[in-house]
Amino acid sequence: MNTNDIGLEFTESKDQIKMQNGHLANYQIYYQNLRNFHYIIEKEKAVWMLSANLK
């Protein structure tokens, strides 16, 4: 039985790595979308406050 440094078999560890990479990619996409959403909200809030001050 061939194992890696943490005791998982090589085939099992490859599957775990693929799964974890998928989770990481999904998290990165989610976080980027959240940052973009926050930026849009802050931009809209600034435009609203500017237009309210001009009235």
PDB file of N, CA and C in Angstrom:
ATOM      1  N   MET A   1       0.852  -1.176   0.000  1.00  0.00           N
ATOM      2  CA  MET A   1       0.000   0.000   0.000  1.00  0.00           C
ATOM      3  C   MET A   1       0.898   1.240   0.000  1.00  0.00           C
ATOM      4  N   ASN A   2       0.719   2.076  -0.999  1.00  0.00           N
ATOM      5  CA  ASN A   2       1.503   3.304  -1.106  1.00  0.00           C
ATOM      6  C   ASN A   2       0.727   4.450  -0.478  1.00  0.00           C
ATOM      7  N   THR A   3       1.350   5.091   0.483  1.00  0.00           N
ATOM      8  CA  THR A   3       0.698   6.225   1.146  1.00  0.00           C
ATOM      9  C   THR A   3       1.580   7.457   1.037  1.00  0.00           C
ATOM     10  N   ASN A   4       0.941   8.605   1.205  1.00  0.00           N
ATOM     11  CA  ASN A   4       1.694   9.854   1.195  1.00  0.00           C
ATOM     12  C   ASN A   4       2.084  10.230   2.625  1.00  0.00           C
ATOM     13  N   ASP A   5       2.552  11.442   2.823  1.00  0.00           N
ATOM     14  CA  ASP A   5       3.068  11.862   4.133  1.00  0.00           C
ATOM     15  C   ASP A   5       2.003  11.899   5.227  1.00  0.00           C
ATOM     16  N   ILE A   6       0.745  12.115   4.854  1.00  0.00           N
ATOM     17  CA  ILE A   6      -0.298  12.190   5.885  1.00  0.00           C
ATOM     18  C   ILE A   6      -1.069  10.880   6.036  1.00  0.00           C
ATOM     19  N   GLY A   7      -0.633   9.830   5.349  1.00  0.00           N
ATOM     20  CA  GLY A   7      -1.204   8.515   5.548  1.00  0.00           C
ATOM     21  C   GLY A   7      -2.321   8.129   4.599  1.00  0.00           C
ATOM     22  N   LEU A   8      -2.655   8.977   3.643  1.00  0.00           N
ATOM     23  CA  LEU A   8      -3.686   8.622   2.667  1.00  0.00           C
ATOM     24  C   LEU A   8      -3.052   7.868   1.508  1.00  0.00           C
ATOM     25  N   GLU A   9      -3.828   6.960   0.936  1.00  0.00           N
ATOM     26  CA  GLU A   9      -3.353   6.291  -0.269  1.00  0.00           C
ATOM     27  C   GLU A   9      -3.273   7.315  -1.394  1.00  0.00           C
ATOM     28  N   PHE A  10      -2.377   7.063  -2.340  1.00  0.00           N
ATOM     29  CA  PHE A  10      -2.168   8.027  -3.412  1.00  0.00           C
ATOM     30  C   PHE A  10      -3.440   8.293  -4.211  1.00  0.00           C
ATOM     31  N   THR A  11      -4.185   7.234  -4.541  1.00  0.00           N
ATOM     32  CA  THR A  11      -5.403   7.443  -5.332  1.00  0.00           C
ATOM     33  C   THR A  11      -6.437   8.227  -4.533  1.00  0.00           C
ATOM     34  N   GLU A  12      -6.550   7.922  -3.243  1.00  0.00           N
ATOM     35  CA  GLU A  12      -7.499   8.645  -2.398  1.00  0.00           C
ATOM     36  C   GLU A  12      -7.079  10.104  -2.242  1.00  0.00           C
ATOM     37  N   SER A  13      -5.784  10.334  -2.104  1.00  0.00           N
ATOM     38  CA  SER A  13      -5.316  11.707  -1.926  1.00  0.00           C
ATOM     39  C   SER A  13      -5.524  12.522  -3.198  1.00  0.00           C
ATOM     40  N   LYS A  14      -5.377  11.887  -4.366  1.00  0.00           N
ATOM     41  CA  LYS A  14      -5.635  12.604  -5.620  1.00  0.00           C
ATOM     42  C   LYS A  14      -7.098  13.018  -5.704  1.00  0.00           C
ATOM     43  N   ASP A  15      -8.001  12.137  -5.297  1.00  0.00           N
ATOM     44  CA  ASP A  15      -9.424  12.479  -5.288  1.00  0.00           C
ATOM     45  C   ASP A  15      -9.709  13.610  -4.309  1.00  0.00           C
ATOM     46  N   GLN A  16      -9.070  13.557  -3.142  1.00  0.00           N
ATOM     47  CA  GLN A  16      -9.250  14.611  -2.145  1.00  0.00           C
ATOM     48  C   GLN A  16      -8.743  15.950  -2.674  1.00  0.00           C
ATOM     49  N   ILE A  17      -7.611  15.934  -3.352  1.00  0.00           N
ATOM     50  CA  ILE A  17      -7.045  17.167  -3.902  1.00  0.00           C
ATOM     51  C   ILE A  17      -7.970  17.753  -4.956  1.00  0.00           C
ATOM     52  N   LYS A  18      -8.512  16.908  -5.833  1.00  0.00           N
ATOM     53  CA  LYS A  18      -9.453  17.393  -6.847  1.00  0.00           C
ATOM     54  C   LYS A  18     -10.675  18.025  -6.199  1.00  0.00           C
ATOM     55  N   MET A  19     -11.209  17.371  -5.163  1.00  0.00           N
ATOM     56  CA  MET A  19     -12.387  17.891  -4.479  1.00  0.00           C
ATOM     57  C   MET A  19     -12.069  19.223  -3.802  1.00  0.00           C
ATOM     58  N   GLN A  20     -10.935  19.297  -3.108  1.00  0.00           N
ATOM     59  CA  GLN A  20     -10.564  20.527  -2.410  1.00  0.00           C
ATOM     60  C   GLN A  20     -10.286  21.661  -3.392  1.00  0.00           C
ATOM     61  N   ASN A  21      -9.676  21.363  -4.525  1.00  0.00           N
ATOM     62  CA  ASN A  21      -9.445  22.389  -5.541  1.00  0.00           C
ATOM     63  C   ASN A  21     -10.765  22.913  -6.089  1.00  0.00           C
ATOM     64  N   GLY A  22     -11.739  22.029  -6.255  1.00  0.00           N
ATOM     65  CA  GLY A  22     -13.065  22.459  -6.697  1.00  0.00           C
ATOM     66  C   GLY A  22     -13.723  23.373  -5.683  1.00  0.00           C
ATOM     67  N   HIS A  23     -13.614  23.011  -4.401  1.00  0.00           N
ATOM     68  CA  HIS A  23     -14.178  23.864  -3.350  1.00  0.00           C
ATOM     69  C   HIS A  23     -13.485  25.220  -3.311  1.00  0.00           C
ATOM     70  N   LEU A  24     -12.172  25.211  -3.465  1.00  0.00           N
ATOM     71  CA  LEU A  24     -11.417  26.462  -3.447  1.00  0.00           C
ATOM     72  C   LEU A  24     -11.812  27.354  -4.619  1.00  0.00           C
ATOM     73  N   ALA A  25     -11.968  26.775  -5.795  1.00  0.00           N
ATOM     74  CA  ALA A  25     -12.369  27.557  -6.962  1.00  0.00           C
ATOM     75  C   ALA A  25     -13.756  28.148  -6.757  1.00  0.00           C
ATOM     76  N   ASN A  26     -14.680  27.363  -6.209  1.00  0.00           N
ATOM     77  CA  ASN A  26     -16.025  27.874  -5.951  1.00  0.00           C
ATOM     78  C   ASN A  26     -15.995  29.005  -4.936  1.00  0.00           C
ATOM     79  N   TYR A  27     -15.169  28.867  -3.895  1.00  0.00           N
ATOM     80  CA  TYR A  27     -15.062  29.912  -2.881  1.00  0.00           C
ATOM     81  C   TYR A  27     -14.478  31.186  -3.481  1.00  0.00           C
ATOM     82  N   GLN A  28     -13.469  31.045  -4.335  1.00  0.00           N
ATOM     83  CA  GLN A  28     -12.859  32.222  -4.946  1.00  0.00           C
ATOM     84  C   GLN A  28     -13.856  32.956  -5.829  1.00  0.00           C
ATOM     85  N   ILE A  29     -14.666  32.225  -6.581  1.00  0.00           N
ATOM     86  CA  ILE A  29     -15.693  32.847  -7.417  1.00  0.00           C
ATOM     87  C   ILE A  29     -16.733  33.526  -6.545  1.00  0.00           C
ATOM     88  N   TYR A  30     -17.178  32.859  -5.480  1.00  0.00           N
ATOM     89  CA  TYR A  30     -18.157  33.430  -4.560  1.00  0.00           C
ATOM     90  C   TYR A  30     -17.621  34.710  -3.926  1.00  0.00           C
ATOM     91  N   TYR A  31     -16.381  34.675  -3.461  1.00  0.00           N
ATOM     92  CA  TYR A  31     -15.795  35.833  -2.792  1.00  0.00           C
ATOM     93  C   TYR A  31     -15.641  37.001  -3.764  1.00  0.00           C
ATOM     94  N   GLN A  32     -15.224  36.732  -4.998  1.00  0.00           N
ATOM     95  CA  GLN A  32     -15.089  37.795  -5.999  1.00  0.00           C
ATOM     96  C   GLN A  32     -16.445  38.410  -6.308  1.00  0.00           C
ATOM     97  N   ASN A  33     -17.480  37.583  -6.437  1.00  0.00           N
ATOM     98  CA  ASN A  33     -18.821  38.108  -6.679  1.00  0.00           C
ATOM     99  C   ASN A  33     -19.303  38.945  -5.507  1.00  0.00           C
ATOM    100  N   LEU A  34     -18.999  38.514  -4.295  1.00  0.00           N
ATOM    101  CA  LEU A  34     -19.384  39.273  -3.110  1.00  0.00           C
ATOM    102  C   LEU A  34     -18.680  40.624  -3.080  1.00  0.00           C
ATOM    103  N   ARG A  35     -17.398  40.650  -3.412  1.00  0.00           N
ATOM    104  CA  ARG A  35     -16.658  41.915  -3.458  1.00  0.00           C
ATOM    105  C   ARG A  35     -17.228  42.839  -4.519  1.00  0.00           C
ATOM    106  N   ASN A  36     -17.563  42.303  -5.694  1.00  0.00           N
ATOM    107  CA  ASN A  36     -18.148  43.120  -6.759  1.00  0.00           C
ATOM    108  C   ASN A  36     -19.500  43.667  -6.331  1.00  0.00           C
ATOM    109  N   PHE A  37     -20.309  42.850  -5.677  1.00  0.00           N
ATOM    110  CA  PHE A  37     -21.614  43.294  -5.200  1.00  0.00           C
ATOM    111  C   PHE A  37     -21.448  44.423  -4.190  1.00  0.00           C
ATOM    112  N   HIS A  38     -20.499  44.266  -3.266  1.00  0.00           N
ATOM    113  CA  HIS A  38     -20.242  45.301  -2.265  1.00  0.00           C
ATOM    114  C   HIS A  38     -19.797  46.597  -2.940  1.00  0.00           C
ATOM    115  N   TYR A  39     -18.938  46.492  -3.958  1.00  0.00           N
ATOM    116  CA  TYR A  39     -18.463  47.668  -4.677  1.00  0.00           C
ATOM    117  C   TYR A  39     -19.624  48.386  -5.356  1.00  0.00           C
ATOM    118  N   ILE A  40     -20.520  47.627  -5.974  1.00  0.00           N
ATOM    119  CA  ILE A  40     -21.668  48.234  -6.658  1.00  0.00           C
ATOM    120  C   ILE A  40     -22.565  48.948  -5.659  1.00  0.00           C
ATOM    121  N   ILE A  41     -22.819  48.322  -4.511  1.00  0.00           N
ATOM    122  CA  ILE A  41     -23.662  48.943  -3.485  1.00  0.00           C
ATOM    123  C   ILE A  41     -23.023  50.229  -2.984  1.00  0.00           C
ATOM    124  N   GLU A  42     -21.732  50.210  -2.700  1.00  0.00           N
ATOM    125  CA  GLU A  42     -21.043  51.411  -2.212  1.00  0.00           C
ATOM    126  C   GLU A  42     -21.059  52.509  -3.267  1.00  0.00           C
ATOM    127  N   LYS A  43     -20.894  52.145  -4.522  1.00  0.00           N
ATOM    128  CA  LYS A  43     -20.919  53.121  -5.611  1.00  0.00           C
ATOM    129  C   LYS A  43     -22.306  53.746  -5.725  1.00  0.00           C
ATOM    130  N   GLU A  44     -23.349  52.928  -5.657  1.00  0.00           N
ATOM    131  CA  GLU A  44     -24.717  53.442  -5.724  1.00  0.00           C
ATOM    132  C   GLU A  44     -25.025  54.334  -4.528  1.00  0.00           C
ATOM    133  N   LYS A  45     -24.528  53.957  -3.351  1.00  0.00           N
ATOM    134  CA  LYS A  45     -24.755  54.766  -2.160  1.00  0.00           C
ATOM    135  C   LYS A  45     -24.081  56.129  -2.319  1.00  0.00           C
ATOM    136  N   ALA A  46     -22.874  56.158  -2.876  1.00  0.00           N
ATOM    137  CA  ALA A  46     -22.160  57.416  -3.085  1.00  0.00           C
ATOM    138  C   ALA A  46     -22.901  58.290  -4.086  1.00  0.00           C
ATOM    139  N   VAL A  47     -23.416  57.700  -5.151  1.00  0.00           N
ATOM    140  CA  VAL A  47     -24.176  58.463  -6.150  1.00  0.00           C
ATOM    141  C   VAL A  47     -25.447  59.011  -5.526  1.00  0.00           C
ATOM    142  N   TRP A  48     -26.125  58.200  -4.717  1.00  0.00           N
ATOM    143  CA  TRP A  48     -27.353  58.646  -4.070  1.00  0.00           C
ATOM    144  C   TRP A  48     -27.074  59.798  -3.110  1.00  0.00           C
ATOM    145  N   MET A  49     -25.999  59.692  -2.319  1.00  0.00           N
ATOM    146  CA  MET A  49     -25.668  60.753  -1.368  1.00  0.00           C
ATOM    147  C   MET A  49     -25.273  62.031  -2.094  1.00  0.00           C
ATOM    148  N   LEU A  50     -24.559  61.909  -3.202  1.00  0.00           N
ATOM    149  CA  LEU A  50     -24.166  63.076  -3.979  1.00  0.00           C
ATOM    150  C   LEU A  50     -25.386  63.758  -4.568  1.00  0.00           C
ATOM    151  N   SER A  51     -26.316  62.975  -5.115  1.00  0.00           N
ATOM    152  CA  SER A  51     -27.517  63.571  -5.705  1.00  0.00           C
ATOM    153  C   SER A  51     -28.405  64.180  -4.630  1.00  0.00           C
ATOM    154  N   ALA A  52     -28.428  63.613  -3.427  1.00  0.00           N
ATOM    155  CA  ALA A  52     -29.221  64.177  -2.337  1.00  0.00           C
ATOM    156  C   ALA A  52     -28.632  65.505  -1.880  1.00  0.00           C
ATOM    157  N   ASN A  53     -27.325  65.648  -1.910  1.00  0.00           N
ATOM    158  CA  ASN A  53     -26.679  66.892  -1.501  1.00  0.00           C
ATOM    159  C   ASN A  53     -26.839  67.991  -2.534  1.00  0.00           C
ATOM    160  N   LEU A  54     -27.053  67.628  -3.781  1.00  0.00           N
ATOM    161  CA  LEU A  54     -27.207  68.629  -4.835  1.00  0.00           C
ATOM    162  C   LEU A  54     -28.601  69.232  -4.862  1.00  0.00           C
ATOM    163  N   LYS A  55     -29.564  68.590  -4.212  1.00  0.00           N
ATOM    164  CA  LYS A  55     -30.941  69.092  -4.232  1.00  0.00           C
ATOM    165  C   LYS A  55     -31.138  70.200  -3.249  1.00  0.00           C
TER     166      LYS A  55
END
